[in-house]
CSV table of C-alpha atoms in Angstrom, one decimal:
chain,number,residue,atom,x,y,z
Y,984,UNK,CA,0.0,0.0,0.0
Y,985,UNK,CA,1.8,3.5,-0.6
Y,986,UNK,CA,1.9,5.9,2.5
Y,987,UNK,CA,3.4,8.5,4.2
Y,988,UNK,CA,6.8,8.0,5.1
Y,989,UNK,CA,8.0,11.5,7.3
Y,990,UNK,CA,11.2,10.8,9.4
Y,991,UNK,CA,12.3,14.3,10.9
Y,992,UNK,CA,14.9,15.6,13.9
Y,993,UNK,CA,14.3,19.3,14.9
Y,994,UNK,CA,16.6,20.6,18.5
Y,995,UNK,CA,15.3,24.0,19.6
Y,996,UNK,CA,16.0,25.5,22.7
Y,997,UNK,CA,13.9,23.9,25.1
Y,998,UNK,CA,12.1,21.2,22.4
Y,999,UNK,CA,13.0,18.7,20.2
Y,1000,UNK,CA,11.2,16.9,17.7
Y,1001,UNK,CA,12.4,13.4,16.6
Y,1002,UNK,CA,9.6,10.9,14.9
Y,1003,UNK,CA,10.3,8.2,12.7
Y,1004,UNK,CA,6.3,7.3,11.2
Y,1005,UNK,CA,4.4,5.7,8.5
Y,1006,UNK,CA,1.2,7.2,7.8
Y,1007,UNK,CA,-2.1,5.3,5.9
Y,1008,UNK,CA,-2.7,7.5,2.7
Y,1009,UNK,CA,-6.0,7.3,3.0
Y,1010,UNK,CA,-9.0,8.3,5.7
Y,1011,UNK,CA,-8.1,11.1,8.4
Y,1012,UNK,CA,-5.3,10.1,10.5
Y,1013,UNK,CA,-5.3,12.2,13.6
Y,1014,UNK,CA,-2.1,14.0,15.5
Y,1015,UNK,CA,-3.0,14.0,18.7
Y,1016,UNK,CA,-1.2,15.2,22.3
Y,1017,UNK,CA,-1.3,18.0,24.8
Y,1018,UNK,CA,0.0,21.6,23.8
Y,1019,UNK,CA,4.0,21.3,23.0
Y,1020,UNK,CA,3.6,17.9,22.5
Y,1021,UNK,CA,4.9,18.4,18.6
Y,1022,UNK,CA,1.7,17.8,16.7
Y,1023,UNK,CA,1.7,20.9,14.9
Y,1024,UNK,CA,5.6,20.8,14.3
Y,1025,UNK,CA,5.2,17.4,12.9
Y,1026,UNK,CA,2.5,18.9,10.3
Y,1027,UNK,CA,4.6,22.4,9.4
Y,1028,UNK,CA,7.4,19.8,8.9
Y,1029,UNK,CA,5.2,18.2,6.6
Y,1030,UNK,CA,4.0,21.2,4.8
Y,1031,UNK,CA,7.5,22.2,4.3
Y,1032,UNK,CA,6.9,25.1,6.7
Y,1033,UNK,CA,9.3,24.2,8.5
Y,1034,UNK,CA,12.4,22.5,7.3
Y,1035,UNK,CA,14.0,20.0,9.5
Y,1036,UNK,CA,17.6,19.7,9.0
Y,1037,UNK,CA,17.8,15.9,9.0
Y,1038,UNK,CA,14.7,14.8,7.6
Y,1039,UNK,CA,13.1,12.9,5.1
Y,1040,UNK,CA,9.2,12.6,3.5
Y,1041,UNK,CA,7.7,10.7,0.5
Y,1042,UNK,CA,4.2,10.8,-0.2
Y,1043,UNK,CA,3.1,7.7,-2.5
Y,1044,UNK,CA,6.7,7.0,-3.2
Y,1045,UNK,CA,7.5,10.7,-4.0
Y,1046,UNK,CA,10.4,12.4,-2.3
Y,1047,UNK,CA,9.6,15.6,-0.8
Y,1048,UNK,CA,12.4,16.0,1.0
Y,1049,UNK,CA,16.0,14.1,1.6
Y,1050,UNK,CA,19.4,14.7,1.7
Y,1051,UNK,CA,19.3,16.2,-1.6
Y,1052,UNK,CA,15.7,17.0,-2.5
Y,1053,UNK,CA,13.9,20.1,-0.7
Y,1054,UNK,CA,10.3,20.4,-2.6
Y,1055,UNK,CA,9.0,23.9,-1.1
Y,1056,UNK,CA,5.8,24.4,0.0
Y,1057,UNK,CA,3.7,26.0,-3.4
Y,1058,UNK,CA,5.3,22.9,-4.9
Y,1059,UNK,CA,3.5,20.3,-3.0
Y,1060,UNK,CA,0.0,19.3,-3.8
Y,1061,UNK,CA,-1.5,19.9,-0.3
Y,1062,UNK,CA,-4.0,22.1,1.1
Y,1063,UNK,CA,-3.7,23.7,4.6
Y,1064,UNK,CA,-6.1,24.8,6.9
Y,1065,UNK,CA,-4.9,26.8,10.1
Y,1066,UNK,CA,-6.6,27.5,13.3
Y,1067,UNK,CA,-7.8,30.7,12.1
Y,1068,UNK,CA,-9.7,31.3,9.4
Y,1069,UNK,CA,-7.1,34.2,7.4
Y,1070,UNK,CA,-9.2,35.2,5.0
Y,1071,UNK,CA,-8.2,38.1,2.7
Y,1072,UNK,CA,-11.0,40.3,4.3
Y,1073,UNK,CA,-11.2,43.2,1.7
Y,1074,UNK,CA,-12.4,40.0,-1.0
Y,1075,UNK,CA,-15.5,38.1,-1.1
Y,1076,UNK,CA,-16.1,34.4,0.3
Y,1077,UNK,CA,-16.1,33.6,-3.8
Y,1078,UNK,CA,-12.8,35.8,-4.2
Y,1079,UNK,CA,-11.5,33.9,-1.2
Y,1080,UNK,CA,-12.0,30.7,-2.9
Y,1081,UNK,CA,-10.9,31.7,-6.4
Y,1082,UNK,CA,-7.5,33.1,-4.8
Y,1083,UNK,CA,-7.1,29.1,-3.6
Y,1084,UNK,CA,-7.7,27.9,-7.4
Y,1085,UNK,CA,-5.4,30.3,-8.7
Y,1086,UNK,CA,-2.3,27.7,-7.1
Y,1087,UNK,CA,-4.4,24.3,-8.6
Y,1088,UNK,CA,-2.8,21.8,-10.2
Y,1089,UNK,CA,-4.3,20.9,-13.4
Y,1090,UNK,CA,-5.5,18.1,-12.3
Y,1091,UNK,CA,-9.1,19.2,-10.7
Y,1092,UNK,CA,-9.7,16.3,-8.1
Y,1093,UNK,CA,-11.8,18.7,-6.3
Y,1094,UNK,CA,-14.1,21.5,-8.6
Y,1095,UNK,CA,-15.1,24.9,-6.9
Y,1096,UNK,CA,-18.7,23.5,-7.0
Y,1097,UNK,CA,-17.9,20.6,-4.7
Y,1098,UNK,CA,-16.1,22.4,-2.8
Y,1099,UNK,CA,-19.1,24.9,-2.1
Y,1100,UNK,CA,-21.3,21.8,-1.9
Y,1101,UNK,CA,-19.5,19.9,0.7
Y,1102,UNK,CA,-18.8,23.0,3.0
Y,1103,UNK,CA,-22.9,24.4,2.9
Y,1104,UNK,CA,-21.0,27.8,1.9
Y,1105,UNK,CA,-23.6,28.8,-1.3
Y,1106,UNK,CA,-25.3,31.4,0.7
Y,1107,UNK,CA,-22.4,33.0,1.7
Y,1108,UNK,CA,-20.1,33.4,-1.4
Y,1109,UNK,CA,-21.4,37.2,-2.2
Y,1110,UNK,CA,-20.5,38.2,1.6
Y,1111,UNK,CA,-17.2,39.7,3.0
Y,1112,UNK,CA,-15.1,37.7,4.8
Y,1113,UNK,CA,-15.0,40.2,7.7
Y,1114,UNK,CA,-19.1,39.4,7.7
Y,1115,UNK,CA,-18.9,35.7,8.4
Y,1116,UNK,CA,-19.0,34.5,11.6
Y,1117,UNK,CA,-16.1,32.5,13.0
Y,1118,UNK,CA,-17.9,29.1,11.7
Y,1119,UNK,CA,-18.8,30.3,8.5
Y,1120,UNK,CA,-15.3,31.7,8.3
Y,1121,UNK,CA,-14.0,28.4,8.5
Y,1122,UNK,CA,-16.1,26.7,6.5
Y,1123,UNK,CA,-14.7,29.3,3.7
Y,1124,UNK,CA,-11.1,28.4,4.6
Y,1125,UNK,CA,-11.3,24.3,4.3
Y,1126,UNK,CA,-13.1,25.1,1.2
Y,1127,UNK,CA,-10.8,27.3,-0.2
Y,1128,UNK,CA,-8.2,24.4,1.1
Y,1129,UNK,CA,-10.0,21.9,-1.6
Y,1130,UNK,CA,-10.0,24.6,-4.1
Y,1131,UNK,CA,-6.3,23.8,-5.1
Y,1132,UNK,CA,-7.0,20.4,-5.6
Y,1133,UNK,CA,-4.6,19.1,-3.2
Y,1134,UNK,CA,-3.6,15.3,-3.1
Y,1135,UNK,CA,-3.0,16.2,1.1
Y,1136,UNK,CA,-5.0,17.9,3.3
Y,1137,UNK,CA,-3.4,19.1,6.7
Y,1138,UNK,CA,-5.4,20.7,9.3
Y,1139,UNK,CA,-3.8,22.0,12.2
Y,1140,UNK,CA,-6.4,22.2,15.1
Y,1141,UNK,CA,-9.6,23.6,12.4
Y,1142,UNK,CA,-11.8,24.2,15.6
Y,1143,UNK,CA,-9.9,25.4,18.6
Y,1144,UNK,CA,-10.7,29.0,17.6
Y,1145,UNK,CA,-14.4,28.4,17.9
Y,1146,UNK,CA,-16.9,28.1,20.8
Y,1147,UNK,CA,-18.8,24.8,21.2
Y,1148,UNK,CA,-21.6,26.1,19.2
Y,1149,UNK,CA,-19.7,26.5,16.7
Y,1150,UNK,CA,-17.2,23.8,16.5
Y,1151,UNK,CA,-21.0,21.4,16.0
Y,1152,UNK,CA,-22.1,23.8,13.5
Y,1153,UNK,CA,-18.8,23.0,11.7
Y,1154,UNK,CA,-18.5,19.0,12.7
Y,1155,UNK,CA,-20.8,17.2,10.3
Y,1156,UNK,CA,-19.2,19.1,7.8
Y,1157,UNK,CA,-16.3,17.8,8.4
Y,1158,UNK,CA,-17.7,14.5,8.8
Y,1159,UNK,CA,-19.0,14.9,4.8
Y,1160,UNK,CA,-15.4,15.4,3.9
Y,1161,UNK,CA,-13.9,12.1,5.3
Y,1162,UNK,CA,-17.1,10.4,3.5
Y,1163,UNK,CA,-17.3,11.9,0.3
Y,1164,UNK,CA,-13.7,12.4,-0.9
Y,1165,UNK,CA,-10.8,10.2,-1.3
Y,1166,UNK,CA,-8.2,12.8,-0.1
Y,1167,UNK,CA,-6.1,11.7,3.1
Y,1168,UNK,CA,-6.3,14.4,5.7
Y,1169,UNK,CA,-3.9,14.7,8.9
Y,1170,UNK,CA,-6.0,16.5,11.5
Y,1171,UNK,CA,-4.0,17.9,14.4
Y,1172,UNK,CA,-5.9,17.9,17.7
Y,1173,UNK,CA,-6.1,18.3,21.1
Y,1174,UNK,CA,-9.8,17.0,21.6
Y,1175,UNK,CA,-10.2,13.6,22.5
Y,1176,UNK,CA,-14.0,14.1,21.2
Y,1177,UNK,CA,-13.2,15.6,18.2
Y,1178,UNK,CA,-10.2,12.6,17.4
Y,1179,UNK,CA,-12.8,9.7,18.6
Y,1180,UNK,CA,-15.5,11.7,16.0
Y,1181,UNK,CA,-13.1,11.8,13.0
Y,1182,UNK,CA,-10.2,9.9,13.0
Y,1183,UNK,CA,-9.5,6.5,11.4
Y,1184,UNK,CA,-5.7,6.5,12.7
Y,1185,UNK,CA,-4.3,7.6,15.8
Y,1186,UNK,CA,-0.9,9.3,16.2
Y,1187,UNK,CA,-0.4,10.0,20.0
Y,1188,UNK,CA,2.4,12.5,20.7
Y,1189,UNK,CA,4.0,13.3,23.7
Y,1190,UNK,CA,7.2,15.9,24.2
Y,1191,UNK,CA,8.0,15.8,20.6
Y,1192,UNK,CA,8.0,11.9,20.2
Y,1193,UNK,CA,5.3,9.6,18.9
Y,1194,UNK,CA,4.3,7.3,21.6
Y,1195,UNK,CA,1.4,5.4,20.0
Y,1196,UNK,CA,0.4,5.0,16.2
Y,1197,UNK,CA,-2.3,2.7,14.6
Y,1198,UNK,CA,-5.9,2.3,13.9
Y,1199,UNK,CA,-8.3,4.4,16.4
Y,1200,UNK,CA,-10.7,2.0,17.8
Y,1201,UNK,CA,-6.9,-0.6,18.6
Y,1202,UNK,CA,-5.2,1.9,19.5
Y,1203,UNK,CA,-7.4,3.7,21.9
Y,1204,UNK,CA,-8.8,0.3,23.4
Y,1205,UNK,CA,-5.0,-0.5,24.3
Y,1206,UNK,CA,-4.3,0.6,28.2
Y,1207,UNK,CA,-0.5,-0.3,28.1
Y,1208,UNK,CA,0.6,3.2,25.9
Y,1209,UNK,CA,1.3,6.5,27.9
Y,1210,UNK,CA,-1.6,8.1,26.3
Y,1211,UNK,CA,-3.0,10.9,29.2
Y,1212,UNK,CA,-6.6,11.3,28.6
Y,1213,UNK,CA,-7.6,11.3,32.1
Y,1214,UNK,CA,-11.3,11.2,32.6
Y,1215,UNK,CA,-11.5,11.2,28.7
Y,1216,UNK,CA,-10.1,7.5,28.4
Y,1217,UNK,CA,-12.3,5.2,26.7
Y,1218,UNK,CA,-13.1,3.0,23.7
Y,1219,UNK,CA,-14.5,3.9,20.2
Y,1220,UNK,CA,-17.4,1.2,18.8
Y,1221,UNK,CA,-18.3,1.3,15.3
Y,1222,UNK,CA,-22.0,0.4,15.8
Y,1223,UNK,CA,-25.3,-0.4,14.1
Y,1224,UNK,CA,-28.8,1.2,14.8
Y,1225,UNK,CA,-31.0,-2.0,15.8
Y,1226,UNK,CA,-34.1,-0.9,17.0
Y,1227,UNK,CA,-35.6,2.3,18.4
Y,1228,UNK,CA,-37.7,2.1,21.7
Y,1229,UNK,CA,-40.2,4.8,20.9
Y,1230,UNK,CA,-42.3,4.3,24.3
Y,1231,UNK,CA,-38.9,4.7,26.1
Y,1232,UNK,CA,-37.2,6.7,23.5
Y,1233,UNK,CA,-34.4,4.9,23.3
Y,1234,UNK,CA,-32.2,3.1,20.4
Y,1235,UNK,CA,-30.1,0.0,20.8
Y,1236,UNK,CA,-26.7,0.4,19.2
Y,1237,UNK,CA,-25.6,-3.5,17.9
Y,1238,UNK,CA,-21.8,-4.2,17.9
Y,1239,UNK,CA,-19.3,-7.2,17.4
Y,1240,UNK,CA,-20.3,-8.8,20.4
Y,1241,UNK,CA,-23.4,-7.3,22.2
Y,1242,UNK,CA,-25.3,-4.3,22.2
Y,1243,UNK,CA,-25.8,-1.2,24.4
Y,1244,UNK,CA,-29.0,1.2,25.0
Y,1245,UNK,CA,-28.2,4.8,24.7
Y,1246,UNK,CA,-30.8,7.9,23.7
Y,1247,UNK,CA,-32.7,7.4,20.7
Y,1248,UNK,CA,-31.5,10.7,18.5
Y,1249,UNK,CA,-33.2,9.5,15.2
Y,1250,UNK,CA,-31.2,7.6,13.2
Y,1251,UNK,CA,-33.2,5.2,11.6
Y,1252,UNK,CA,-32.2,1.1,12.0
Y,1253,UNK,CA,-29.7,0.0,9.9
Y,1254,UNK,CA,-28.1,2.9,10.2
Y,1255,UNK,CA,-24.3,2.9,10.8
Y,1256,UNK,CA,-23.0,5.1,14.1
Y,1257,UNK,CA,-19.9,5.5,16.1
Y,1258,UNK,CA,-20.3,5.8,20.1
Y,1259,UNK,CA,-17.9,6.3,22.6
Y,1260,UNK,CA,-17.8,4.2,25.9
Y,1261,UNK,CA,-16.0,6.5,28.6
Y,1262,UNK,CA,-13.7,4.2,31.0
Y,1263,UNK,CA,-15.3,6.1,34.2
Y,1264,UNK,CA,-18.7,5.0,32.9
Y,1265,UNK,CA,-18.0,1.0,33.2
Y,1266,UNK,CA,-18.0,-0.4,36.4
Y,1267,UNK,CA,-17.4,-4.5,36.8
Y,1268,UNK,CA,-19.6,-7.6,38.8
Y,1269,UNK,CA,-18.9,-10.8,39.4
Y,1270,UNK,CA,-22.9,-11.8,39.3
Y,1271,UNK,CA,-25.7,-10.6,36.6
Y,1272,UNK,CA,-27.3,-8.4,38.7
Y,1273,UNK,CA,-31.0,-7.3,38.5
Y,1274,UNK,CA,-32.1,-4.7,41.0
Y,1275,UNK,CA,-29.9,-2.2,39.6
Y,1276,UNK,CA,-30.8,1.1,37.4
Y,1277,UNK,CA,-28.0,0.9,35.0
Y,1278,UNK,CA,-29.9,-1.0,31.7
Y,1279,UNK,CA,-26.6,-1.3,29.8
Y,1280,UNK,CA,-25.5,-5.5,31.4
Y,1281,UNK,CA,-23.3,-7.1,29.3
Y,1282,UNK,CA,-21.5,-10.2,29.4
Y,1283,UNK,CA,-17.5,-10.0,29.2
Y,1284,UNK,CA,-14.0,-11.4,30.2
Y,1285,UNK,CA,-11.3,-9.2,31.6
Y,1286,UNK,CA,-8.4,-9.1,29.3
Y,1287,UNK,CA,-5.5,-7.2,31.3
Y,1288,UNK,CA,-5.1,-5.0,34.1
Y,1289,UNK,CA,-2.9,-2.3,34.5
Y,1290,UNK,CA,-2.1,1.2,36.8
Y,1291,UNK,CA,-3.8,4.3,35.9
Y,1292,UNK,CA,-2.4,7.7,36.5
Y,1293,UNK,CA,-3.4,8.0,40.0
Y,1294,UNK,CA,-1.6,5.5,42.1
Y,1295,UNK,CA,-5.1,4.5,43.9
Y,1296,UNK,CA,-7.0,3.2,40.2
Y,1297,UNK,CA,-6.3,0.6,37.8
Y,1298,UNK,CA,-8.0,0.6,34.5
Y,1299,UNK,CA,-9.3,-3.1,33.0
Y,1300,UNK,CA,-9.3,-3.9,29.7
Y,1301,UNK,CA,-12.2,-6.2,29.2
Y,1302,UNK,CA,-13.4,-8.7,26.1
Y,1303,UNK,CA,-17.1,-8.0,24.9
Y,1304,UNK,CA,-17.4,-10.8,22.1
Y,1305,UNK,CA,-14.8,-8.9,19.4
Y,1306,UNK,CA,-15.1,-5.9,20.8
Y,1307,UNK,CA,-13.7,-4.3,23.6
Y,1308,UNK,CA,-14.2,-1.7,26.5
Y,1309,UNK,CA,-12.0,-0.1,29.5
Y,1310,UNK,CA,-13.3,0.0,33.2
Y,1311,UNK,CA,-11.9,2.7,35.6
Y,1312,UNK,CA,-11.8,0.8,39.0
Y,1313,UNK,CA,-10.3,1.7,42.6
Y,1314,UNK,CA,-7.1,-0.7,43.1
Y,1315,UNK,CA,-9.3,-2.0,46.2
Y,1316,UNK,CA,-12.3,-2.9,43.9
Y,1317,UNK,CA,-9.9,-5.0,41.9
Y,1318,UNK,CA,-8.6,-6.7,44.6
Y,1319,UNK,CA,-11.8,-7.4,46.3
Y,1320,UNK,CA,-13.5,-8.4,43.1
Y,1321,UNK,CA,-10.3,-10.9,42.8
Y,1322,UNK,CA,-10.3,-9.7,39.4
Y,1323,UNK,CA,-7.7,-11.6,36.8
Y,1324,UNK,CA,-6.8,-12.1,33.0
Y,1325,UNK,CA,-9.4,-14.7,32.0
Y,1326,UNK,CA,-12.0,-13.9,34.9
Y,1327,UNK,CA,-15.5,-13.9,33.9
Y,1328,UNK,CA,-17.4,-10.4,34.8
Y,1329,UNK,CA,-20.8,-8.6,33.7
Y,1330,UNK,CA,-19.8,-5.0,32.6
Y,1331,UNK,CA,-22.1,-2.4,33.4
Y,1332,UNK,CA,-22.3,0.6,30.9
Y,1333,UNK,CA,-23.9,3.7,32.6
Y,1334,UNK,CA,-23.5,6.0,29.9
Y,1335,UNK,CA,-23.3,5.6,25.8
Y,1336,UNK,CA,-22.2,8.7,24.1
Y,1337,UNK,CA,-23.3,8.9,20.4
Y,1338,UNK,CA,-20.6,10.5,17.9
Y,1339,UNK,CA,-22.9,12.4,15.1
């Protein structure tokens, strides 16, 4: 399969990036890590913004850059989209995107119609830029981003300027790009929701090193990587709308392995969903039990234990047919539960958040 090959060593005072990673050239592969962890250093590396002494990057077996090859920036087929918007302000949301064809490549992957299309921008291509709201104002950029018909999208943190309003307004949007077009996008992020939303690939990074790469649901489900989510650890469940409980409004969400009850938001059955399973919302029994107000009981087997960040919790990795989910537990629960790899348990799911 051809990929993205990026191998780069940058030494500033007081950071240092060093990552040696293939990427999937298709789907959105998310960068994820706290601020300074080198995400967005990675991408500009990428880009060609920045230009790391020792470093090498092909993209489907073309060299960017080596030892002897230094493709600039205009001369790579990508489309960028910062955290804020930068429109010219003094041109229209059309003149906006028209500026972006201007640098196209001949070959029109992406036409300014689609563009407009994907992004819900029609309305607003006879306005300002400085009379868009933030949203709209993005939605205008990542448009104008497809207008040059890039081969590589790179998004360094798209949302973080916007408020939550906002950043939903601008979500499903983003969502129709990962559906409709074939380009690979690297997404830099911060937001475990937004990653667990979008991403197909996971690159955790941590103090300008890469500490976890691979799919999202295997390599979030893994509790053995220095990944610090906190309260935000959990699994990703690519699920199936079975049935909807109209007298209880409710829809059951059907998985490799089981099924969970979570709020029924409308999607019809048959319909195909993500959900997240929060590792704080899991709790373990050794017995089915009945009396009990939690409705999501689910047979399972633990698979591993190990120590969470605070010295007093352990997190359990636990077998749900194919699938899997992580348990949050006190240290004492797992001792006095006598909890072991291969031990039988009933997982109960409090809460099921839906990712639309």
């Amino acid at each position: 399969m051809e990929t993205i090959k990026a191998r780069f060593h940058v030494d500033w005072p007081g950071f240092s990036l060093d990552v040696d990673c293939v990427l999937p050239d298709r789907g959105v592969t998310a960068l994820f890590g706290h601020s300074g962890s080198g995400k967005t250093t990675l991408l500009r590396c990428i880009a060609g913004l920045e230009r790391a002494r020792q470093g090498f990057l092909s993209f489907k077996g073309e060299i960017w850059q080596d030892d002897t090859t230094w493709r600039p920036t205009h001369k790579r087929p990508l489309g960028y989209v910062f955290q804020e918007a930068s429109l010219f302000p003094h041109l229209t949301a059309l003149g906006n995107l028209r500026y972006g064809i201007r640098r196209a490549t001949t070959e029109h992957r992406v036409s300014l119609d689609q563009a407009v299309d994907l992004l819900g921008i029609g309305h607003l291509l006879d306005r300002k830029a400085d009379r868009l709201s933030g949203g709209e104002r993005q939605r205008v950029a990542i448009a104008r981003a497809l207008a040059v018909s890039p081969r590589l999208l790179l998004m360094d943190e798209p949302l973080a300027a916007l408020d939550l309003k906002r950043k939903q307004e601008i979500l499903p949007y983003l969502e129709r790009l990962h559906d409709e077009l074939k380009i690979p996008v690297l997404y830099v992020s911060h937001s475990p929701d937004e990653v667990a939303r979008l991403a197909d690939h996971l690159v955790a990074m941590e103090d300008g090193r890469i500490v976890a790469s691979g799919p999202l649901v295997e390599t979030l489900a893994r509790i053995d990587l220095p990944i610090r989510l906190g309260e935000d650890i959990g699994v990703v469940l690519d699920v199936v709308v079975g049935e909807r409980d109209k007298t209880w409004h409710l829809a059951r969400m059907d998985f490799q392995g089981g099924s969970l009850w979570t709020r029924d938001m409308g999607a019809a059955a048959g319909s195909r969903m993500r959900v997240r399973v929060l590792a704080r919302d899991v709790s373990l029994t050794r017995q089915l039990q009945t009396q009990t107000s939690i409705q999501n009981l689910v047979p399972a087997r633990v698979s591993a234990i190990a120590d969470d960040e605070h010295p007093g919790l352990a997190l359990v990795r636990i077998r749900v047919g194919a699938s899997v989910l992580i348990a949050r537990l006190a240290k004492r629960a797992v001792a006095a539960l006598e909890l072991s790899p291969g031990q039988e348990v009933w997982a109960q799911v409090k809460t099921v958040a839906l990712l639309e």
